[in-house]
Amino acid sequence: MSGFCMKSSGSSFHGKSGSSSTGTKCGRWNPTTEQVKLLTELFRAGLRTPSTDQIQKISNQLSFYGKIESKNVFYWFQNHKARERQKRRKVSFDDDKDVIVHRDNSMNTSTQSKSKITYSIYRRISFIHLLSFEFP
Amino acid sequence: MSGFCMKSSGSSFHGKSGSSSTGTKCGRWNPTTEQVKLLTELFRAGLRTPSTDQIQKISNQLSFYGKIESKNVFYWFQNHKARERQKRRKVSFDDDKDVIVHRDNSMNTSTQSKSKITYSIYRRISFIHLLSFEFP
DNA sequence: CAGTTATGAATGAACG
DNA sequence: CGTTCATTCATAACTG
């Protein structure tokens, strides 16, 4: 179906810390330990959906440890957040009581007023626009 | 013969607990290769926001290859257009590449702007109809 | 090497 | 329409 650039031959094996010295562009991004560590820290710090600017910043920082693109950061946060939620969901799968799963909306420490901001300034600032794949 | 929920290719079928096949129970629409191909052709042919009539027509055509609903077609075009734009919007966002000033003037070339609001409402109503009057 | 797991990538569905 | 959420697909990495 999706015909990407298949990994034709055996590329660099578990080269964790090693940067992409070769021209191995195909295949998916494999974050290094330092990269994951930093990302996790940011996540634990409360960052869930980084803005475009933040993503670029992070990507730039992480590029020191190895090859990385902005979209990788974007996907990482997306997946991490989704996984966290998914696991939470699976936990409350045992109780057949009334599902009173109070959502843990620990998004930000700021007092994000969830009031009826009917026509406020939406956060419609373009958040993610950094997908750059190739398409058929 | 028809009415598969699985994708025609691959079918790795990961460790998905539960989700037994209850007849033709399918979580979300999974287009077949032929369906995607046809949709892509239509998109490349210039179709961007098909009308309700067109959507039903397309849906009917594609139902030959498998289970499909009108709303799927609607969503497909919405997503495809949005993601095409996402990719084009800020392509080449890598860190040390020179920042290309996005001169992607995505203004609409058509001067048919009779009333965008009215059109928007029309689209929404049409979509609701698609959800309501889905028939085999 | 084959089967399993972890996770990056993709996309259908829906929200605001 | 742009953005976000949920689910799925594909594959690197792990295990035996």
PDB file of C-alpha atoms (C1' of nucleotides) in Angstrom:
ATOM      1  CA  MET A   1       0.000   0.000   0.000  1.00  0.00           C
ATOM      2  CA  SER A   2       2.134   2.755   1.189  1.00  0.00           C
ATOM      3  CA  GLY A   3       5.298   2.373  -0.693  1.00  0.00           C
ATOM      4  CA  PHE A   4       7.910   4.286   1.094  1.00  0.00           C
ATOM      5  CA  CYS A   5      11.507   3.857   0.596  1.00  0.00           C
ATOM      6  CA  MET A   6      11.932   0.406   1.839  1.00  0.00           C
ATOM      7  CA  LYS A   7      14.983  -0.420   3.690  1.00  0.00           C
ATOM      8  CA  SER A   8      16.759  -2.211   0.961  1.00  0.00           C
ATOM      9  CA  SER A   9      19.784  -3.563   2.650  1.00  0.00           C
ATOM     10  CA  GLY A  10      20.976  -3.929   6.128  1.00  0.00           C
ATOM     11  CA  SER A  11      21.780  -0.530   7.383  1.00  0.00           C
ATOM     12  CA  SER A  12      23.423   0.372  10.559  1.00  0.00           C
ATOM     13  CA  PHE A  13      22.323  -1.896  13.263  1.00  0.00           C
ATOM     14  CA  HIS A  14      21.600  -0.840  16.742  1.00  0.00           C
ATOM     15  CA  GLY A  15      23.642   2.251  16.542  1.00  0.00           C
ATOM     16  CA  LYS A  16      22.079   3.998  19.393  1.00  0.00           C
ATOM     17  CA  SER A  17      24.299   6.883  20.137  1.00  0.00           C
ATOM     18  CA  GLY A  18      25.865   6.958  16.778  1.00  0.00           C
ATOM     19  CA  SER A  19      24.647   9.680  14.578  1.00  0.00           C
ATOM     20  CA  SER A  20      23.530   9.010  11.129  1.00  0.00           C
ATOM     21  CA  SER A  21      26.843   9.180   9.501  1.00  0.00           C
ATOM     22  CA  THR A  22      25.669   7.151   6.604  1.00  0.00           C
ATOM     23  CA  GLY A  23      23.150   8.147   4.097  1.00  0.00           C
ATOM     24  CA  THR A  24      20.490   6.082   5.712  1.00  0.00           C
ATOM     25  CA  LYS A  25      17.448   8.166   5.208  1.00  0.00           C
ATOM     26  CA  CYS A  26      14.904   5.502   4.810  1.00  0.00           C
ATOM     27  CA  GLY A  27      13.346   3.811   7.693  1.00  0.00           C
ATOM     28  CA  ARG A  28      11.755   5.480  10.601  1.00  0.00           C
ATOM     29  CA  TRP A  29      13.255   7.685  13.165  1.00  0.00           C
ATOM     30  CA  ASN A  30      14.797   5.978  16.096  1.00  0.00           C
ATOM     31  CA  PRO A  31      15.317   8.343  18.962  1.00  0.00           C
ATOM     32  CA  THR A  32      18.391   8.090  21.065  1.00  0.00           C
ATOM     33  CA  THR A  33      18.290   7.702  24.791  1.00  0.00           C
ATOM     34  CA  GLU A  34      19.088  11.321  25.343  1.00  0.00           C
ATOM     35  CA  GLN A  35      16.378  12.407  22.996  1.00  0.00           C
ATOM     36  CA  VAL A  36      13.785  10.289  24.696  1.00  0.00           C
ATOM     37  CA  LYS A  37      14.939  11.476  28.038  1.00  0.00           C
ATOM     38  CA  LEU A  38      14.576  15.084  27.133  1.00  0.00           C
ATOM     39  CA  LEU A  39      11.219  14.566  25.524  1.00  0.00           C
ATOM     40  CA  THR A  40       9.977  12.724  28.544  1.00  0.00           C
ATOM     41  CA  GLU A  41      11.140  15.487  30.787  1.00  0.00           C
ATOM     42  CA  LEU A  42       9.271  18.017  28.770  1.00  0.00           C
ATOM     43  CA  PHE A  43       6.215  15.854  28.883  1.00  0.00           C
ATOM     44  CA  ARG A  44       6.408  15.413  32.592  1.00  0.00           C
ATOM     45  CA  ALA A  45       6.869  19.109  32.910  1.00  0.00           C
ATOM     46  CA  GLY A  46       3.407  19.466  31.512  1.00  0.00           C
ATOM     47  CA  LEU A  47       3.965  19.893  27.829  1.00  0.00           C
ATOM     48  CA  ARG A  48       1.360  18.061  25.842  1.00  0.00           C
ATOM     49  CA  THR A  49       0.802  19.740  22.545  1.00  0.00           C
ATOM     50  CA  PRO A  50       3.753  21.940  21.779  1.00  0.00           C
ATOM     51  CA  SER A  51       3.308  24.776  19.411  1.00  0.00           C
ATOM     52  CA  THR A  52       5.048  24.993  16.117  1.00  0.00           C
ATOM     53  CA  ASP A  53       7.639  27.224  17.569  1.00  0.00           C
ATOM     54  CA  GLN A  54       8.236  24.935  20.481  1.00  0.00           C
ATOM     55  CA  ILE A  55       8.490  21.964  18.218  1.00  0.00           C
ATOM     56  CA  GLN A  56      11.126  23.620  16.150  1.00  0.00           C
ATOM     57  CA  LYS A  57      13.002  24.610  19.227  1.00  0.00           C
ATOM     58  CA  ILE A  58      12.915  21.127  20.632  1.00  0.00           C
ATOM     59  CA  SER A  59      13.829  19.594  17.351  1.00  0.00           C
ATOM     60  CA  ASN A  60      16.763  21.859  17.100  1.00  0.00           C
ATOM     61  CA  GLN A  61      17.904  20.996  20.554  1.00  0.00           C
ATOM     62  CA  LEU A  62      17.555  17.310  19.937  1.00  0.00           C
ATOM     63  CA  SER A  63      19.305  17.410  16.645  1.00  0.00           C
ATOM     64  CA  PHE A  64      22.504  17.601  18.596  1.00  0.00           C
ATOM     65  CA  TYR A  65      22.082  14.016  19.657  1.00  0.00           C
ATOM     66  CA  GLY A  66      21.184  12.692  16.298  1.00  0.00           C
ATOM     67  CA  LYS A  67      19.141  13.041  13.222  1.00  0.00           C
ATOM     68  CA  ILE A  68      15.678  14.302  13.914  1.00  0.00           C
ATOM     69  CA  GLU A  69      12.954  16.221  12.213  1.00  0.00           C
ATOM     70  CA  SER A  70      10.194  18.412  13.474  1.00  0.00           C
ATOM     71  CA  LYS A  71       7.547  15.937  12.567  1.00  0.00           C
ATOM     72  CA  ASN A  72       9.211  13.379  14.794  1.00  0.00           C
ATOM     73  CA  VAL A  73       8.733  15.618  17.782  1.00  0.00           C
ATOM     74  CA  PHE A  74       5.187  16.243  16.785  1.00  0.00           C
ATOM     75  CA  TYR A  75       4.441  12.567  16.460  1.00  0.00           C
ATOM     76  CA  TRP A  76       6.206  11.753  19.669  1.00  0.00           C
ATOM     77  CA  PHE A  77       3.999  14.014  21.686  1.00  0.00           C
ATOM     78  CA  GLN A  78       0.927  12.881  19.900  1.00  0.00           C
ATOM     79  CA  ASN A  79       1.693   9.246  20.557  1.00  0.00           C
ATOM     80  CA  HIS A  80       2.812   9.736  24.096  1.00  0.00           C
ATOM     81  CA  LYS A  81      -0.292  11.604  25.020  1.00  0.00           C
ATOM     82  CA  ALA A  82      -2.498   9.108  23.302  1.00  0.00           C
ATOM     83  CA  ARG A  83      -0.798   6.211  24.992  1.00  0.00           C
ATOM     84  CA  GLU A  84      -1.141   7.720  28.392  1.00  0.00           C
ATOM     85  CA  ARG A  85      -4.782   8.190  27.816  1.00  0.00           C
ATOM     86  CA  GLN A  86      -5.202   4.760  26.390  1.00  0.00           C
ATOM     87  CA  LYS A  87      -3.678   3.144  29.404  1.00  0.00           C
ATOM     88  CA  ARG A  88      -5.884   5.130  31.658  1.00  0.00           C
ATOM     89  CA  ARG A  89      -8.761   3.916  29.677  1.00  0.00           C
ATOM     90  CA  LYS A  90      -7.742   0.314  29.950  1.00  0.00           C
ATOM     91  CA  VAL A  91      -7.520   0.580  33.687  1.00  0.00           C
ATOM     92  CA  SER A  92     -11.094   1.633  34.079  1.00  0.00           C
ATOM     93  CA  PHE A  93     -12.038  -1.286  31.989  1.00  0.00           C
ATOM     94  CA  ASP A  94     -12.291  -3.618  34.903  1.00  0.00           C
ATOM     95  CA  ASP A  95     -14.841  -1.781  36.944  1.00  0.00           C
ATOM     96  CA  ASP A  96     -18.321  -2.372  35.821  1.00  0.00           C
ATOM     97  CA  LYS A  97     -19.599   0.246  38.139  1.00  0.00           C
ATOM     98  CA  ASP A  98     -20.813   3.494  36.906  1.00  0.00           C
ATOM     99  CA  VAL A  99     -18.097   4.889  34.841  1.00  0.00           C
ATOM    100  CA  ILE A 100     -17.048   7.866  36.783  1.00  0.00           C
ATOM    101  CA  VAL A 101     -13.724   8.444  35.313  1.00  0.00           C
ATOM    102  CA  HIS A 102     -12.954  11.913  36.269  1.00  0.00           C
ATOM    103  CA  ARG A 103     -10.719  13.212  33.622  1.00  0.00           C
ATOM    104  CA  ASP A 104      -7.393  14.339  34.706  1.00  0.00           C
ATOM    105  CA  ASN A 105      -7.099  17.519  32.860  1.00  0.00           C
ATOM    106  CA  SER A 106      -3.720  18.455  34.023  1.00  0.00           C
ATOM    107  CA  MET A 107      -2.949  20.270  30.914  1.00  0.00           C
ATOM    108  CA  ASN A 108      -1.398  23.348  32.210  1.00  0.00           C
ATOM    109  CA  THR A 109      -0.887  25.065  35.459  1.00  0.00           C
ATOM    110  CA  SER A 110      -2.337  28.201  34.163  1.00  0.00           C
ATOM    111  CA  THR A 111      -5.876  28.932  34.977  1.00  0.00           C
ATOM    112  CA  GLN A 112      -7.243  28.126  31.648  1.00  0.00           C
ATOM    113  CA  SER A 113     -10.706  29.395  31.994  1.00  0.00           C
ATOM    114  CA  LYS A 114     -12.919  26.952  30.325  1.00  0.00           C
ATOM    115  CA  SER A 115     -15.759  29.369  30.434  1.00  0.00           C
ATOM    116  CA  LYS A 116     -17.995  30.125  27.605  1.00  0.00           C
ATOM    117  CA  ILE A 117     -15.562  31.959  25.545  1.00  0.00           C
ATOM    118  CA  THR A 118     -17.974  32.283  22.771  1.00  0.00           C
ATOM    119  CA  TYR A 119     -16.031  34.598  20.627  1.00  0.00           C
ATOM    120  CA  SER A 120     -12.719  34.964  22.202  1.00  0.00           C
ATOM    121  CA  ILE A 121      -9.479  34.866  20.542  1.00  0.00           C
ATOM    122  CA  TYR A 122      -9.231  31.261  19.668  1.00  0.00           C
ATOM    123  CA  ARG A 123      -6.004  29.546  19.922  1.00  0.00           C
ATOM    124  CA  ARG A 124      -6.283  29.217  16.284  1.00  0.00           C
ATOM    125  CA  ILE A 125      -2.729  30.064  15.841  1.00  0.00           C
ATOM    126  CA  SER A 126      -1.542  27.526  13.445  1.00  0.00           C
ATOM    127  CA  PHE A 127      -0.250  24.842  15.649  1.00  0.00           C
ATOM    128  CA  ILE A 128       1.133  22.130  13.626  1.00  0.00           C
ATOM    129  CA  HIS A 129       1.983  22.716  10.113  1.00  0.00           C
ATOM    130  CA  LEU A 130       5.127  20.889   9.948  1.00  0.00           C
ATOM    131  CA  LEU A 131       4.276  17.706   8.318  1.00  0.00           C
ATOM    132  CA  SER A 132       6.407  17.033   5.380  1.00  0.00           C
ATOM    133  CA  PHE A 133       5.910  13.648   3.993  1.00  0.00           C
ATOM    134  CA  GLU A 134       5.923  12.457   0.540  1.00  0.00           C
ATOM    135  CA  PHE A 135       2.766  11.448  -1.064  1.00  0.00           C
ATOM    136  CA  PRO A 136       1.750   9.602  -4.188  1.00  0.00           C
TER     137      PRO A 136
ATOM    138  CA  MET B   1     -17.462 -11.435  -1.467  1.00  0.00           C
ATOM    139  CA  SER B   2     -17.631  -7.882  -0.527  1.00  0.00           C
ATOM    140  CA  GLY B   3     -17.882  -6.201   2.770  1.00  0.00           C
ATOM    141  CA  PHE B   4     -14.470  -6.754   4.165  1.00  0.00           C
ATOM    142  CA  CYS B   5     -13.370  -4.781   7.066  1.00  0.00           C
ATOM    143  CA  MET B   6      -9.789  -5.689   6.867  1.00  0.00           C
ATOM    144  CA  LYS B   7      -7.378  -4.116   4.612  1.00  0.00           C
ATOM    145  CA  SER B   8      -6.664  -6.105   1.560  1.00  0.00           C
ATOM    146  CA  SER B   9      -2.970  -5.861   2.053  1.00  0.00           C
ATOM    147  CA  GLY B  10      -0.808  -6.945   4.841  1.00  0.00           C
ATOM    148  CA  SER B  11      -3.229  -7.835   7.527  1.00  0.00           C
ATOM    149  CA  SER B  12      -0.776  -8.144  10.284  1.00  0.00           C
ATOM    150  CA  PHE B  13      -3.532  -7.814  12.771  1.00  0.00           C
ATOM    151  CA  HIS B  14      -1.766  -6.771  15.814  1.00  0.00           C
ATOM    152  CA  GLY B  15      -2.481  -7.849  19.285  1.00  0.00           C
ATOM    153  CA  LYS B  16      -5.863  -6.399  19.540  1.00  0.00           C
ATOM    154  CA  SER B  17      -7.705  -7.701  22.485  1.00  0.00           C
ATOM    155  CA  GLY B  18     -11.332  -8.218  21.968  1.00  0.00           C
ATOM    156  CA  SER B  19     -12.846  -6.679  18.910  1.00  0.00           C
ATOM    157  CA  SER B  20     -14.105  -9.957  17.720  1.00  0.00           C
ATOM    158  CA  SER B  21     -15.742  -9.937  14.396  1.00  0.00           C
ATOM    159  CA  THR B  22     -19.351  -9.527  15.177  1.00  0.00           C
ATOM    160  CA  GLY B  23     -20.654 -10.034  11.763  1.00  0.00           C
ATOM    161  CA  THR B  24     -19.468  -7.044   9.853  1.00  0.00           C
ATOM    162  CA  LYS B  25     -18.642  -5.062  12.888  1.00  0.00           C
ATOM    163  CA  CYS B  26     -15.929  -2.670  12.097  1.00  0.00           C
ATOM    164  CA  GLY B  27     -14.623   0.110  14.178  1.00  0.00           C
ATOM    165  CA  ARG B  28     -13.853   2.548  11.506  1.00  0.00           C
ATOM    166  CA  TRP B  29     -13.898   2.497   7.816  1.00  0.00           C
ATOM    167  CA  ASN B  30     -10.877   0.969   6.293  1.00  0.00           C
ATOM    168  CA  PRO B  31     -10.710   1.741   2.629  1.00  0.00           C
ATOM    169  CA  THR B  32      -9.435  -0.815   0.233  1.00  0.00           C
ATOM    170  CA  THR B  33      -6.675  -0.136  -2.188  1.00  0.00           C
ATOM    171  CA  GLU B  34      -9.071   0.311  -5.031  1.00  0.00           C
ATOM    172  CA  GLN B  35     -11.161   2.737  -3.086  1.00  0.00           C
ATOM    173  CA  VAL B  36      -8.201   4.835  -2.160  1.00  0.00           C
ATOM    174  CA  LYS B  37      -6.980   4.728  -5.676  1.00  0.00           C
ATOM    175  CA  LEU B  38     -10.230   5.969  -7.055  1.00  0.00           C
ATOM    176  CA  LEU B  39     -10.561   8.668  -4.473  1.00  0.00           C
ATOM    177  CA  THR B  40      -7.060   9.828  -5.158  1.00  0.00           C
ATOM    178  CA  GLU B  41      -7.743   9.966  -8.826  1.00  0.00           C
ATOM    179  CA  LEU B  42     -10.756  12.103  -8.253  1.00  0.00           C
ATOM    180  CA  PHE B  43      -8.752  14.341  -6.013  1.00  0.00           C
ATOM    181  CA  ARG B  44      -5.984  14.683  -8.508  1.00  0.00           C
ATOM    182  CA  ALA B  45      -8.542  15.360 -11.139  1.00  0.00           C
ATOM    183  CA  GLY B  46      -9.411  18.469  -9.237  1.00  0.00           C
ATOM    184  CA  LEU B  47     -12.214  17.418  -6.998  1.00  0.00           C
ATOM    185  CA  ARG B  48     -11.834  19.017  -3.627  1.00  0.00           C
ATOM    186  CA  THR B  49     -15.149  19.420  -1.935  1.00  0.00           C
ATOM    187  CA  PRO B  50     -17.679  17.193  -3.602  1.00  0.00           C
ATOM    188  CA  SER B  51     -21.292  18.060  -3.290  1.00  0.00           C
ATOM    189  CA  THR B  52     -23.763  15.879  -1.566  1.00  0.00           C
ATOM    190  CA  ASP B  53     -24.844  14.454  -4.828  1.00  0.00           C
ATOM    191  CA  GLN B  54     -21.325  13.712  -5.860  1.00  0.00           C
ATOM    192  CA  ILE B  55     -20.564  12.160  -2.546  1.00  0.00           C
ATOM    193  CA  GLN B  56     -23.453   9.795  -2.813  1.00  0.00           C
ATOM    194  CA  LYS B  57     -22.475   8.955  -6.321  1.00  0.00           C
ATOM    195  CA  ILE B  58     -18.924   8.230  -5.353  1.00  0.00           C
ATOM    196  CA  SER B  59     -19.997   6.280  -2.350  1.00  0.00           C
ATOM    197  CA  ASN B  60     -22.211   4.181  -4.470  1.00  0.00           C
ATOM    198  CA  GLN B  61     -19.432   3.518  -6.897  1.00  0.00           C
ATOM    199  CA  LEU B  62     -17.018   2.598  -4.179  1.00  0.00           C
ATOM    200  CA  SER B  63     -19.445   0.343  -2.425  1.00  0.00           C
ATOM    201  CA  PHE B  64     -18.622  -2.186  -5.052  1.00  0.00           C
ATOM    202  CA  TYR B  65     -15.203  -2.671  -3.581  1.00  0.00           C
ATOM    203  CA  GLY B  66     -16.343  -2.877  -0.020  1.00  0.00           C
ATOM    204  CA  LYS B  67     -18.381  -1.433   2.715  1.00  0.00           C
ATOM    205  CA  ILE B  68     -18.482   2.312   2.657  1.00  0.00           C
ATOM    206  CA  GLU B  69     -20.716   5.124   3.692  1.00  0.00           C
ATOM    207  CA  SER B  70     -21.206   8.571   2.348  1.00  0.00           C
ATOM    208  CA  LYS B  71     -19.700  10.195   5.349  1.00  0.00           C
ATOM    209  CA  ASN B  72     -16.518   8.278   4.732  1.00  0.00           C
ATOM    210  CA  VAL B  73     -16.167   9.916   1.394  1.00  0.00           C
ATOM    211  CA  PHE B  74     -16.909  13.239   2.903  1.00  0.00           C
ATOM    212  CA  TYR B  75     -14.294  12.785   5.590  1.00  0.00           C
ATOM    213  CA  TRP B  76     -11.775  11.464   3.174  1.00  0.00           C
ATOM    214  CA  PHE B  77     -11.853  14.569   1.071  1.00  0.00           C
ATOM    215  CA  GLN B  78     -11.789  16.791   4.081  1.00  0.00           C
ATOM    216  CA  ASN B  79      -8.768  15.063   5.511  1.00  0.00           C
ATOM    217  CA  HIS B  80      -6.932  14.731   2.269  1.00  0.00           C
ATOM    218  CA  LYS B  81      -7.299  18.354   1.450  1.00  0.00           C
ATOM    219  CA  ALA B  82      -6.336  19.456   4.920  1.00  0.00           C
ATOM    220  CA  ARG B  83      -3.254  17.288   4.998  1.00  0.00           C
ATOM    221  CA  GLU B  84      -2.140  18.275   1.588  1.00  0.00           C
ATOM    222  CA  ARG B  85      -2.261  21.794   2.776  1.00  0.00           C
ATOM    223  CA  GLN B  86      -0.451  20.965   5.971  1.00  0.00           C
ATOM    224  CA  LYS B  87       2.361  19.478   4.045  1.00  0.00           C
ATOM    225  CA  ARG B  88       2.540  22.307   1.633  1.00  0.00           C
ATOM    226  CA  ARG B  89       2.195  24.970   4.200  1.00  0.00           C
ATOM    227  CA  LYS B  90       5.522  24.806   5.848  1.00  0.00           C
ATOM    228  CA  VAL B  91       7.513  22.345   3.957  1.00  0.00           C
ATOM    229  CA  SER B  92      11.164  22.111   4.614  1.00  0.00           C
ATOM    230  CA  PHE B  93      11.169  22.932   8.181  1.00  0.00           C
ATOM    231  CA  ASP B  94      14.347  21.324   9.104  1.00  0.00           C
ATOM    232  CA  ASP B  95      16.525  23.071  11.462  1.00  0.00           C
ATOM    233  CA  ASP B  96      19.455  24.316   9.536  1.00  0.00           C
ATOM    234  CA  LYS B  97      17.726  24.737   6.275  1.00  0.00           C
ATOM    235  CA  ASP B  98      17.075  28.253   5.264  1.00  0.00           C
ATOM    236  CA  VAL B  99      13.653  29.231   6.210  1.00  0.00           C
ATOM    237  CA  ILE B 100      11.565  29.570   3.189  1.00  0.00           C
ATOM    238  CA  VAL B 101       9.149  32.347   3.448  1.00  0.00           C
ATOM    239  CA  HIS B 102       5.883  30.724   2.867  1.00  0.00           C
ATOM    240  CA  ARG B 103       4.532  32.476  -0.088  1.00  0.00           C
ATOM    241  CA  ASP B 104       1.875  29.926  -0.493  1.00  0.00           C
ATOM    242  CA  ASN B 105      -0.893  32.185  -1.438  1.00  0.00           C
ATOM    243  CA  SER B 106      -3.765  29.938  -0.870  1.00  0.00           C
ATOM    244  CA  MET B 107      -6.342  32.430  -1.791  1.00  0.00           C
ATOM    245  CA  ASN B 108      -9.194  31.121  -3.658  1.00  0.00           C
ATOM    246  CA  THR B 109      -9.022  31.889  -7.288  1.00  0.00           C
ATOM    247  CA  SER B 110     -12.660  31.614  -7.886  1.00  0.00           C
ATOM    248  CA  THR B 111     -14.700  34.714  -7.754  1.00  0.00           C
ATOM    249  CA  GLN B 112     -17.866  32.923  -7.068  1.00  0.00           C
ATOM    250  CA  SER B 113     -17.935  34.213  -3.575  1.00  0.00           C
ATOM    251  CA  LYS B 114     -21.578  34.751  -3.482  1.00  0.00           C
ATOM    252  CA  SER B 115     -21.859  34.029   0.137  1.00  0.00           C
ATOM    253  CA  LYS B 116     -19.408  31.878   1.908  1.00  0.00           C
ATOM    254  CA  ILE B 117     -21.486  31.658   5.006  1.00  0.00           C
ATOM    255  CA  THR B 118     -24.417  30.388   3.145  1.00  0.00           C
ATOM    256  CA  TYR B 119     -22.257  27.866   1.433  1.00  0.00           C
ATOM    257  CA  SER B 120     -20.829  26.764   4.707  1.00  0.00           C
ATOM    258  CA  ILE B 121     -24.212  26.232   6.180  1.00  0.00           C
ATOM    259  CA  TYR B 122     -25.240  24.384   3.141  1.00  0.00           C
ATOM    260  CA  ARG B 123     -22.311  22.086   3.469  1.00  0.00           C
ATOM    261  CA  ARG B 124     -23.084  21.386   7.068  1.00  0.00           C
ATOM    262  CA  ILE B 125     -26.659  20.574   6.394  1.00  0.00           C
ATOM    263  CA  SER B 126     -25.624  18.323   3.596  1.00  0.00           C
ATOM    264  CA  PHE B 127     -23.307  16.498   5.893  1.00  0.00           C
ATOM    265  CA  ILE B 128     -26.031  15.986   8.410  1.00  0.00           C
ATOM    266  CA  HIS B 129     -28.141  14.553   5.699  1.00  0.00           C
ATOM    267  CA  LEU B 130     -25.392  12.215   4.808  1.00  0.00           C
ATOM    268  CA  LEU B 131     -25.343  10.961   8.326  1.00  0.00           C
ATOM    269  CA  SER B 132     -29.055  10.577   8.511  1.00  0.00           C
ATOM    270  CA  PHE B 133     -30.029   9.145   5.242  1.00  0.00           C
ATOM    271  CA  GLU B 134     -27.381   6.583   4.853  1.00  0.00           C
ATOM    272  CA  PHE B 135     -28.734   3.660   3.005  1.00  0.00           C
ATOM    273  CA  PRO B 136     -27.241   0.562   1.410  1.00  0.00           C
TER     274      PRO B 136
ATOM    275  C1'  DC C   1      15.751 -16.795  12.263  1.00  0.00           C
ATOM    276  C1'  DA C   2      10.739 -16.612  13.936  1.00  0.00           C
ATOM    277  C1'  DG C   3       7.480 -14.705  17.099  1.00  0.00           C
ATOM    278  C1'  DT C   4       6.523 -10.848  20.229  1.00  0.00           C
ATOM    279  C1'  DT C   5       6.765  -6.248  21.916  1.00  0.00           C
ATOM    280  C1'  DA C   6       7.410  -1.273  21.634  1.00  0.00           C
ATOM    281  C1'  DT C   7       6.656   2.604  19.177  1.00  0.00           C
ATOM    282  C1'  DG C   8       7.011   5.729  14.968  1.00  0.00           C
ATOM    283  C1'  DA C   9       3.931   6.873  11.363  1.00  0.00           C
ATOM    284  C1'  DA C  10      -0.538   7.246   9.151  1.00  0.00           C
ATOM    285  C1'  DT C  11      -5.258   8.232   8.896  1.00  0.00           C
ATOM    286  C1'  DG C  12     -10.362   7.989   9.912  1.00  0.00           C
ATOM    287  C1'  DA C  13     -13.404  10.618  12.788  1.00  0.00           C
ATOM    288  C1'  DA C  14     -14.721  14.516  15.028  1.00  0.00           C
ATOM    289  C1'  DC C  15     -14.386  19.001  17.431  1.00  0.00           C
ATOM    290  C1'  DG C  16     -14.469  24.350  17.768  1.00  0.00           C
TER     291       DG C  16
ATOM    292  C1'  DC D   1     -11.397  24.702   7.632  1.00  0.00           C
ATOM    293  C1'  DG D   2      -7.690  23.940  10.875  1.00  0.00           C
ATOM    294  C1'  DT D   3      -6.820  21.331  14.714  1.00  0.00           C
ATOM    295  C1'  DT D   4      -7.064  17.446  17.874  1.00  0.00           C
ATOM    296  C1'  DC D   5      -8.364  12.661  19.332  1.00  0.00           C
ATOM    297  C1'  DA D   6      -8.631   7.683  18.699  1.00  0.00           C
ATOM    298  C1'  DT D   7      -7.419   3.678  16.312  1.00  0.00           C
ATOM    299  C1'  DT D   8      -4.740   1.242  13.213  1.00  0.00           C
ATOM    300  C1'  DC D   9      -0.602  -0.051  10.352  1.00  0.00           C
ATOM    301  C1'  DA D  10       4.278  -0.900   9.834  1.00  0.00           C
ATOM    302  C1'  DT D  11       8.602  -1.807  11.519  1.00  0.00           C
ATOM    303  C1'  DA D  12      12.753  -1.284  14.618  1.00  0.00           C
ATOM    304  C1'  DA D  13      14.151  -3.628  18.572  1.00  0.00           C
ATOM    305  C1'  DC D  14      13.838  -7.264  21.728  1.00  0.00           C
ATOM    306  C1'  DT D  15      13.562 -12.222  23.125  1.00  0.00           C
ATOM    307  C1'  DG D  16      13.922 -17.120  22.664  1.00  0.00           C
TER     308       DG D  16
END
